[in-house]
Amino acid sequence: MPTFKVVDLTPKALSGESEQDSEPFLAVNPEKPTEMVATAFTSDPMGGRFAPVYVSTDGGNTWSLNTIVPGGGRGFGTGDITVAFADRGGALYAGILNGVAAFRQNKTLLQILRAPSVSSTAPMEVLVSRDQVDQPWTIADTVASAGADHDRVLVGNNNFNHPSPTSQTATVDVSADARTARAPAGFASTGIERRTPDGQDGPPVRLALHPDGTVYAAFESWTSTTAVQAVSDVTFDVVVTRDDSAGAGANPFQDLKDATDSSPGQRVATGRFVAFNSTLGQERLGGDLTIAVDPKDADSVWIAWCDRVGGAGGTDNTLHVRHSADRGQSWAQARQDITDVKNPALAVNSAGLVGLAYQKFADNQWTTVLETTADGWKSTPETTVLHQAPAAVPVAVGLPYLGDYIRLLTVGADFYGVFSGNNTPDNANFPVGVTYQRNADFTTHQLLDVDGTSGVAVSIDPFFFHRAA
């Protein structure tokens, strides 16, 4: 039987903090899975020039902050940040939106970063720097060639610097050898949208890389947009592109052609609707997308996204899961749809077990769930509630509240992930149990300051989870 671990990432030394530490991400070192790096919208408690990442070297039992990310500052961390380890050698990579640029200069400055190891305390090295980019999504692996290891690093992003037509914003930055080369370390930017969206593509560009070099990139191609104050009515197609040479060939991301119009990029679903920037349980909607490939079968790929089934007149945010057994050419429904869901995350382990994590809003609370299935939901999946808490507490201070995504990944047969949520210390909120590093009284349900006595307000914390096979 699998065992579960849930840990609040906030270190004991930060017991007094009450920030909205949302939009988490996680990297696990495949070569040494006890080493992990997690991220969230967390600021440096000392107010220095660098933003922190959370680091664990004991399998996620304990976490500390390492302030190595450029662009931090007093009162804020980075903008968006995602991280990945290579398969061998221990190098850590990150795609960020620089915090100084985001919070002081109103810019969306993408930076791709590198550190030699999880233990490095030196500032991460800047390999790429480019303005007008949103939501970097970082993955990496290692391949052996000519007697040496080479780290392949890919960063999906929404790039508003794309040449004409400028609306083709879905982009992937790729390096075939990122470990040691001087900046820009071989990174090249490739637009993966081949049609002409209305204004832009959606913010998420999600990636799945198979060890054989097959890489899938999923995005939402906006076909029409109508702004109504702060909310935009968006109709979009869900598109999957594929590259059979890890994005480093002569014509990257053009190996999957649509069955209808023969354009690069198979449309999984068309004419979908979302009220972009509308809210559900204090969280904004509009960019829920995830993709995963079976590590033992590059032909088998899974995708999930959310949209409003009722169109402009509806109120739902519905999760859809689809599967392709032929390298993304055709897709079939895999799971029954679920309403009022946010932040789907897919992963497949070494035994072909598919994991789906998501956050569901119901009865005025957010519930974070992990499902695993060995037969593609043909039978009832194993369903585990990781966290449940009132959605109205704490009151949101800006957006995102929980975040625009959570992270699920696998190393071998094990599933690892992170989510953000209400940090009330109440065992009833954690059906499989939880460990807090920060001071907390689970009897009175009160967070406590560093002194162990003074009360601290409930806030949003990042939580780590592990499903061990």
Coordinates of C-alpha atoms in Angstrom, one line a residue:
M1 CA 0.0 0.0 0.0
P2 CA 1.3 3.5 -0.8
T3 CA 2.2 5.9 2.1
F4 CA 1.6 9.6 2.1
K5 CA 3.6 12.5 3.5
V6 CA 2.4 16.2 3.6
V7 CA 4.7 18.9 5.0
D8 CA 4.2 22.7 5.4
L9 CA 7.3 24.1 3.8
T10 CA 7.5 27.2 6.0
P11 CA 10.6 26.9 8.2
K12 CA 10.4 27.2 12.0
A13 CA 12.5 30.4 11.8
L14 CA 9.7 32.0 9.7
S15 CA 6.9 31.1 12.1
G16 CA 5.8 34.7 12.2
E17 CA 5.2 35.2 8.5
S18 CA 1.7 35.6 7.2
E19 CA 2.2 36.2 3.4
Q20 CA 0.2 34.8 0.5
D21 CA 2.9 32.2 -0.5
S22 CA 1.0 31.0 -3.6
E23 CA 1.8 29.4 -7.0
P24 CA 4.2 26.7 -5.9
F25 CA 6.5 24.5 -8.0
L26 CA 8.8 21.6 -7.2
A27 CA 11.9 19.9 -8.6
V28 CA 13.3 16.6 -7.3
N29 CA 16.8 15.4 -8.2
P30 CA 16.3 12.1 -10.1
E31 CA 19.9 11.1 -9.3
K32 CA 19.3 11.7 -5.6
P33 CA 15.6 12.0 -4.8
T34 CA 16.3 13.2 -1.2
E35 CA 17.3 16.5 -2.7
M36 CA 14.5 18.9 -3.7
V37 CA 13.9 22.5 -4.5
A38 CA 10.4 24.1 -4.1
T39 CA 9.3 27.6 -5.0
A40 CA 6.4 30.0 -4.3
F41 CA 5.8 33.7 -4.1
T42 CA 7.9 33.9 -1.0
S43 CA 10.1 36.9 -0.2
D44 CA 13.5 37.0 1.5
P45 CA 12.8 37.5 5.2
M46 CA 16.0 39.5 5.5
G47 CA 14.9 41.8 2.7
G48 CA 18.0 41.2 0.6
R49 CA 18.6 41.5 -3.2
F50 CA 17.9 37.9 -3.9
A51 CA 14.7 35.8 -3.6
P52 CA 14.6 32.5 -1.9
V53 CA 13.9 28.9 -2.9
Y54 CA 12.9 26.2 -0.4
V55 CA 15.5 23.4 -0.2
S56 CA 15.2 19.9 1.3
T57 CA 18.1 17.4 1.5
D58 CA 16.2 14.7 3.5
G59 CA 13.4 13.7 1.2
G60 CA 11.0 16.6 2.1
N61 CA 10.9 16.1 5.8
T62 CA 12.5 19.5 6.5
W63 CA 12.9 22.6 4.4
S64 CA 15.1 25.7 4.6
L65 CA 15.4 28.9 2.5
N66 CA 18.3 29.5 0.2
T67 CA 18.3 33.1 -1.2
I68 CA 20.0 32.6 -4.6
V69 CA 17.5 33.9 -7.1
P70 CA 18.3 37.3 -8.8
G71 CA 15.7 40.0 -8.7
G72 CA 14.3 39.8 -5.1
G73 CA 13.9 42.7 -2.8
R74 CA 12.3 43.9 0.4
G75 CA 8.7 42.7 0.6
F76 CA 8.7 40.6 -2.5
G77 CA 10.3 37.5 -4.0
T78 CA 10.3 36.7 -7.7
G79 CA 7.5 36.9 -10.1
D80 CA 6.6 33.5 -11.6
I81 CA 9.3 30.9 -10.9
T82 CA 9.7 27.2 -12.0
V83 CA 12.6 24.9 -11.4
A84 CA 14.0 21.6 -12.7
F85 CA 17.0 19.3 -12.1
A86 CA 18.9 17.6 -14.8
D87 CA 18.9 13.8 -14.6
R88 CA 22.5 13.5 -13.7
G89 CA 25.2 15.9 -12.4
G90 CA 22.9 17.8 -9.9
A91 CA 22.6 21.0 -11.9
L92 CA 19.5 23.1 -11.1
Y93 CA 17.7 25.3 -13.7
A94 CA 15.0 27.9 -13.2
G95 CA 12.8 30.1 -15.4
I96 CA 11.7 33.2 -13.5
L97 CA 10.0 36.6 -14.0
N98 CA 12.5 38.9 -12.3
G99 CA 10.9 40.3 -9.1
V100 CA 12.5 43.8 -9.3
A101 CA 11.3 44.1 -12.9
A102 CA 7.8 42.8 -12.0
F103 CA 7.2 44.7 -8.8
R104 CA 9.2 48.0 -9.3
Q105 CA 9.4 48.5 -13.1
N106 CA 6.1 46.8 -14.2
K107 CA 8.0 44.5 -16.5
T108 CA 7.7 40.8 -17.2
L109 CA 11.4 40.1 -17.6
L110 CA 12.1 36.4 -18.2
Q111 CA 15.4 35.1 -17.0
I112 CA 16.6 31.5 -17.4
L113 CA 19.0 30.6 -14.5
R114 CA 21.5 27.9 -13.6
A115 CA 23.1 26.7 -10.4
P116 CA 25.7 23.9 -10.2
S117 CA 23.9 22.1 -7.3
V118 CA 21.2 22.2 -4.6
S119 CA 23.9 23.1 -2.1
S120 CA 25.2 26.2 -3.9
T121 CA 24.8 29.4 -2.0
A122 CA 26.1 31.6 -4.9
P123 CA 23.5 33.6 -6.9
M124 CA 22.1 31.6 -9.8
E125 CA 23.8 32.5 -13.1
V126 CA 21.6 34.3 -15.6
L127 CA 21.7 32.6 -19.0
V128 CA 18.9 34.3 -20.8
S129 CA 17.1 37.6 -20.1
R130 CA 14.1 38.8 -22.2
D131 CA 11.3 41.3 -21.5
Q132 CA 7.6 40.9 -22.2
V133 CA 7.3 37.3 -21.4
D134 CA 4.9 35.5 -19.1
Q135 CA 4.7 32.2 -17.1
P136 CA 7.9 30.3 -17.7
W137 CA 7.6 26.5 -17.3
T138 CA 10.9 24.7 -16.9
I139 CA 11.8 21.0 -17.5
A140 CA 15.2 19.3 -18.0
D141 CA 16.9 15.9 -18.4
T142 CA 20.4 14.6 -19.3
V143 CA 21.6 12.6 -22.2
A144 CA 25.0 11.0 -22.9
S145 CA 26.7 11.9 -26.2
A146 CA 30.3 11.6 -27.4
G147 CA 31.3 10.2 -24.0
A148 CA 29.9 13.1 -22.0
D149 CA 26.6 14.1 -20.3
H150 CA 24.6 17.0 -21.7
D151 CA 21.7 18.7 -20.0
R152 CA 18.6 19.4 -22.2
V153 CA 16.6 22.2 -20.8
L154 CA 13.3 23.5 -22.1
V155 CA 11.3 26.5 -20.9
G156 CA 7.8 27.0 -22.2
N157 CA 6.6 30.6 -22.0
N158 CA 4.2 33.2 -23.4
N159 CA 6.4 35.5 -25.4
F160 CA 5.0 38.9 -26.5
N161 CA 8.3 39.6 -28.5
H162 CA 7.3 37.1 -31.1
P163 CA 7.8 38.5 -34.7
S164 CA 4.8 39.0 -37.0
P165 CA 2.2 37.9 -36.5
T166 CA 2.8 39.1 -32.9
S167 CA -0.3 37.2 -31.6
Q168 CA 1.6 33.9 -31.9
T169 CA 2.9 34.1 -28.4
A170 CA 3.2 30.4 -27.4
T171 CA 7.0 29.8 -27.3
V172 CA 9.6 27.3 -26.0
D173 CA 13.2 28.2 -25.3
V174 CA 15.5 25.2 -25.8
S175 CA 19.1 24.3 -25.0
A176 CA 20.6 21.0 -25.9
D177 CA 23.7 21.5 -23.7
A178 CA 23.0 23.9 -20.8
R179 CA 25.2 22.6 -18.1
T180 CA 28.5 24.4 -18.6
A181 CA 28.4 26.6 -21.6
R182 CA 28.6 30.3 -21.2
A183 CA 25.5 32.4 -21.4
P184 CA 23.2 32.0 -23.3
A185 CA 24.3 28.4 -23.0
G186 CA 22.8 27.4 -26.4
F187 CA 19.3 28.6 -25.7
A188 CA 17.2 29.4 -28.7
S189 CA 13.6 30.6 -28.8
T190 CA 11.0 28.8 -31.0
G191 CA 7.4 29.9 -31.6
I192 CA 5.2 26.9 -31.6
E193 CA 1.9 28.5 -32.7
R194 CA 1.4 28.2 -36.4
R195 CA -2.2 29.6 -36.7
T196 CA -3.2 33.2 -36.0
P197 CA -4.8 33.6 -32.6
D198 CA -6.8 36.6 -31.6
G199 CA -4.4 38.9 -29.7
Q200 CA -2.3 36.2 -28.1
D201 CA -2.2 32.6 -27.0
G202 CA -3.1 31.7 -23.4
P203 CA -0.5 32.2 -20.7
P204 CA 0.3 28.5 -20.1
V205 CA 2.7 26.6 -22.3
R206 CA 3.2 23.2 -20.7
L207 CA 5.9 20.6 -21.6
A208 CA 6.4 16.9 -21.3
L209 CA 9.8 15.4 -22.2
H210 CA 10.4 11.7 -22.8
P211 CA 13.9 10.2 -22.4
D212 CA 14.0 9.3 -26.1
G213 CA 13.9 13.0 -27.0
T214 CA 10.1 13.2 -27.8
V215 CA 8.8 16.4 -26.3
Y216 CA 5.2 17.5 -26.3
A217 CA 4.2 21.2 -25.8
A218 CA 0.6 22.1 -25.0
F219 CA -1.0 25.5 -25.2
E220 CA -4.3 27.3 -25.6
S221 CA -4.8 29.1 -28.9
W222 CA -7.2 32.0 -28.4
T223 CA -9.6 32.2 -31.3
S224 CA -11.7 35.1 -30.1
T225 CA -11.5 37.6 -27.1
T226 CA -14.0 40.1 -25.8
A227 CA -13.0 42.2 -22.8
V228 CA -15.7 43.1 -20.3
Q229 CA -13.9 45.3 -17.7
A230 CA -11.3 43.2 -16.0
V231 CA -12.7 39.9 -17.4
S232 CA -12.2 38.7 -20.9
D233 CA -14.6 36.3 -22.6
V234 CA -12.1 33.9 -24.4
T235 CA -12.8 31.2 -26.9
F236 CA -9.8 28.9 -27.4
D237 CA -8.5 25.7 -28.9
V238 CA -6.4 23.2 -26.9
V239 CA -3.3 22.5 -29.1
V240 CA -0.5 19.9 -28.7
T241 CA 2.7 20.2 -30.7
R242 CA 5.5 17.6 -30.8
D243 CA 9.2 17.5 -31.5
D244 CA 11.0 14.2 -32.0
S245 CA 14.5 15.7 -31.3
A246 CA 13.9 17.4 -28.0
G247 CA 13.2 20.7 -29.7
A248 CA 16.7 20.9 -31.1
G249 CA 16.1 19.9 -34.8
A250 CA 16.0 22.0 -37.9
N251 CA 12.2 22.6 -37.7
P252 CA 11.4 22.4 -34.1
F253 CA 7.9 21.4 -32.9
Q254 CA 6.5 20.6 -36.3
D255 CA 6.4 16.8 -36.1
L256 CA 2.7 16.6 -35.2
K257 CA 0.4 17.8 -37.9
D258 CA -3.3 18.5 -37.3
A259 CA -5.6 15.9 -38.9
T260 CA -7.9 18.5 -40.3
D261 CA -5.8 21.4 -41.6
S262 CA -2.3 19.7 -41.7
S263 CA -0.9 22.7 -39.8
P264 CA 1.7 21.9 -37.1
G265 CA -0.1 21.3 -33.8
Q266 CA -3.0 18.9 -33.3
R267 CA -6.1 20.5 -31.9
V268 CA -7.3 18.3 -29.1
A269 CA -10.4 20.4 -28.5
T270 CA -11.9 23.4 -30.3
G271 CA -14.2 26.3 -29.5
R272 CA -13.8 26.1 -25.7
F273 CA -14.8 29.0 -23.5
V274 CA -13.4 30.7 -20.4
A275 CA -14.1 33.9 -18.6
F276 CA -10.5 34.9 -18.2
N277 CA -9.8 36.6 -14.9
S278 CA -13.2 35.7 -13.4
T279 CA -12.9 34.2 -9.9
L280 CA -13.8 31.0 -8.1
G281 CA -13.2 30.8 -4.3
Q282 CA -11.1 34.0 -4.4
E283 CA -8.9 32.5 -7.2
R284 CA -8.7 33.8 -10.8
L285 CA -9.5 31.5 -13.7
G286 CA -8.3 31.2 -17.2
G287 CA -5.1 29.2 -17.5
D288 CA -5.5 25.6 -16.3
L289 CA -3.5 23.2 -18.5
T290 CA -1.2 20.2 -17.9
I291 CA 0.4 17.5 -20.0
A292 CA 2.4 14.3 -19.2
V293 CA 4.0 11.5 -21.1
D294 CA 4.5 7.9 -20.0
P295 CA 8.2 7.5 -19.3
K296 CA 8.1 3.9 -20.7
D297 CA 6.0 4.8 -23.8
A298 CA 6.6 8.0 -25.7
D299 CA 3.5 7.4 -27.8
S300 CA 1.2 7.6 -24.7
V301 CA 0.5 11.2 -23.6
W302 CA -2.1 12.7 -21.3
I303 CA -3.6 16.2 -21.2
A304 CA -6.0 18.0 -19.0
W305 CA -7.5 21.5 -19.0
C306 CA -10.4 23.5 -17.6
D307 CA -13.1 25.5 -19.4
R308 CA -16.6 26.8 -18.9
V309 CA -19.0 24.2 -20.4
G310 CA -21.9 26.6 -20.2
G311 CA -20.2 29.3 -22.3
A312 CA -20.7 32.9 -21.4
G313 CA -24.0 32.1 -19.6
G314 CA -22.5 29.4 -17.5
T315 CA -20.7 29.5 -14.1
D316 CA -18.7 26.3 -14.0
N317 CA -14.9 25.7 -14.4
T318 CA -14.8 22.1 -15.7
L319 CA -11.8 19.7 -15.8
H320 CA -11.4 17.6 -18.9
V321 CA -8.8 14.7 -19.2
R322 CA -7.9 13.2 -22.6
H323 CA -5.4 10.5 -23.6
S324 CA -3.6 9.8 -26.9
A325 CA -2.0 6.5 -27.7
D326 CA -0.6 7.6 -31.0
R327 CA 1.9 10.4 -30.2
G328 CA -0.8 13.1 -30.0
Q329 CA -2.6 12.5 -33.3
S330 CA -5.9 11.4 -31.9
W331 CA -7.4 11.9 -28.4
A332 CA -10.1 10.2 -26.3
Q333 CA -11.8 11.1 -23.1
A334 CA -10.1 9.4 -20.2
R335 CA -11.9 10.6 -17.1
Q336 CA -15.4 11.8 -16.4
D337 CA -15.4 15.6 -16.3
I338 CA -15.4 17.4 -12.9
T339 CA -16.9 20.8 -12.3
D340 CA -15.5 23.7 -10.3
V341 CA -11.9 22.5 -10.5
K342 CA -8.7 24.5 -10.7
N343 CA -4.9 23.7 -11.1
P344 CA -4.9 20.2 -12.7
A345 CA -1.5 18.5 -12.7
L346 CA -0.7 15.2 -14.5
A347 CA 2.3 12.8 -14.1
V348 CA 3.0 9.2 -15.0
N349 CA 5.3 6.9 -13.0
S350 CA 7.7 4.2 -14.1
A351 CA 5.0 1.6 -13.8
G352 CA 2.5 3.5 -16.0
L353 CA 0.4 4.7 -13.1
V354 CA -1.2 8.0 -14.0
G355 CA -1.5 10.6 -11.3
L356 CA -3.9 13.6 -11.4
A357 CA -3.8 16.3 -8.8
Y358 CA -6.2 19.2 -8.7
Q359 CA -7.9 21.7 -6.4
K360 CA -11.8 21.6 -6.2
F361 CA -14.1 24.3 -4.9
A362 CA -17.2 23.0 -3.3
D363 CA -19.2 23.9 -0.2
N364 CA -17.2 27.1 0.2
Q365 CA -13.9 25.2 0.7
W366 CA -10.9 24.3 -1.4
T367 CA -10.0 20.6 -1.5
T368 CA -6.7 19.4 -2.9
V369 CA -6.9 15.9 -4.3
L370 CA -4.5 13.3 -5.8
E371 CA -6.0 10.5 -8.0
T372 CA -4.0 7.6 -9.3
T373 CA -5.2 5.1 -11.9
A374 CA -3.5 2.0 -13.4
D375 CA -6.1 1.7 -16.2
G376 CA -6.9 5.2 -17.4
W377 CA -9.9 5.6 -15.1
K378 CA -11.7 2.5 -16.5
S379 CA -12.1 1.5 -12.9
T380 CA -12.4 3.6 -9.8
P381 CA -9.1 5.4 -9.1
E382 CA -7.3 5.6 -5.8
T383 CA -8.4 9.0 -4.5
T384 CA -6.6 10.8 -1.7
V385 CA -7.6 14.1 -0.1
L386 CA -4.4 15.9 0.8
H387 CA -5.9 19.1 2.2
Q388 CA -9.3 20.8 2.8
A389 CA -10.0 24.2 4.3
P390 CA -12.4 27.1 4.0
A391 CA -12.0 29.1 0.8
A392 CA -12.9 32.5 2.4
V393 CA -10.0 32.4 4.9
P394 CA -7.7 34.2 4.6
V395 CA -9.0 37.1 2.6
A396 CA -7.1 37.4 -0.7
V397 CA -4.5 40.1 -1.0
G398 CA -4.2 40.5 -4.7
L399 CA -4.0 37.6 -7.1
P400 CA -3.1 34.8 -7.5
Y401 CA -4.6 33.5 -4.3
L402 CA -3.6 29.8 -4.5
G403 CA -1.7 30.2 -7.7
D404 CA -2.2 29.6 -11.4
Y405 CA -0.8 26.1 -11.2
I406 CA 0.4 23.3 -8.8
R407 CA 3.1 20.8 -9.6
L408 CA 3.0 17.0 -9.8
L409 CA 6.0 14.9 -10.9
T410 CA 7.4 11.4 -10.6
V411 CA 10.8 9.8 -9.9
G412 CA 10.6 6.1 -10.4
A413 CA 7.4 4.8 -9.0
D414 CA 6.9 7.7 -6.5
F415 CA 4.8 10.8 -6.9
Y416 CA 5.9 14.2 -5.6
G417 CA 4.1 17.5 -5.6
V418 CA 3.3 20.8 -4.1
F419 CA 0.2 22.9 -3.6
S420 CA -0.7 26.1 -1.7
G421 CA -3.5 26.5 0.7
N422 CA -5.0 27.8 3.9
N423 CA -2.4 27.0 6.7
T424 CA -4.8 26.7 9.7
P425 CA -3.2 24.0 12.0
D426 CA -6.2 21.7 12.2
N427 CA -5.7 17.9 11.7
A428 CA -9.2 17.7 10.2
N429 CA -7.8 19.7 7.3
F430 CA -5.3 17.0 6.4
P431 CA -6.9 13.6 6.2
V432 CA -3.6 11.8 5.5
G433 CA -1.7 13.8 8.2
V434 CA 0.7 16.7 8.1
T435 CA 3.9 17.9 9.5
Y436 CA 4.4 21.6 10.3
Q437 CA 7.9 23.1 10.7
R438 CA 6.5 26.5 11.8
N439 CA 5.2 26.9 15.3
A440 CA 1.6 25.9 15.6
D441 CA -0.9 24.6 18.2
F442 CA -3.1 21.9 16.6
T443 CA -5.3 21.8 19.7
T444 CA -6.3 25.5 19.5
H445 CA -5.8 25.7 15.7
Q446 CA -3.5 28.7 16.2
L447 CA -0.3 29.6 14.4
L448 CA 2.4 30.8 16.7
D449 CA 5.2 33.3 16.3
V450 CA 8.9 32.4 16.6
D451 CA 8.5 32.9 20.4
G452 CA 6.0 30.0 20.5
T453 CA 3.4 32.1 22.3
S454 CA 2.2 35.1 20.2
G455 CA -0.6 34.3 17.7
V456 CA -0.1 34.7 14.0
A457 CA -2.9 35.2 11.4
V458 CA -3.9 32.4 9.1
S459 CA -2.4 32.8 5.6
I460 CA -1.5 30.8 2.5
D461 CA 1.5 28.4 2.7
P462 CA 3.1 26.0 0.2
F463 CA 2.8 22.3 1.1
F464 CA 4.9 19.4 -0.1
F465 CA 3.4 16.0 -0.6
H466 CA 4.9 12.5 -1.4
R467 CA 3.1 9.3 -2.4
A468 CA 5.6 6.5 -1.9
A469 CA 4.9 3.3 -3.8

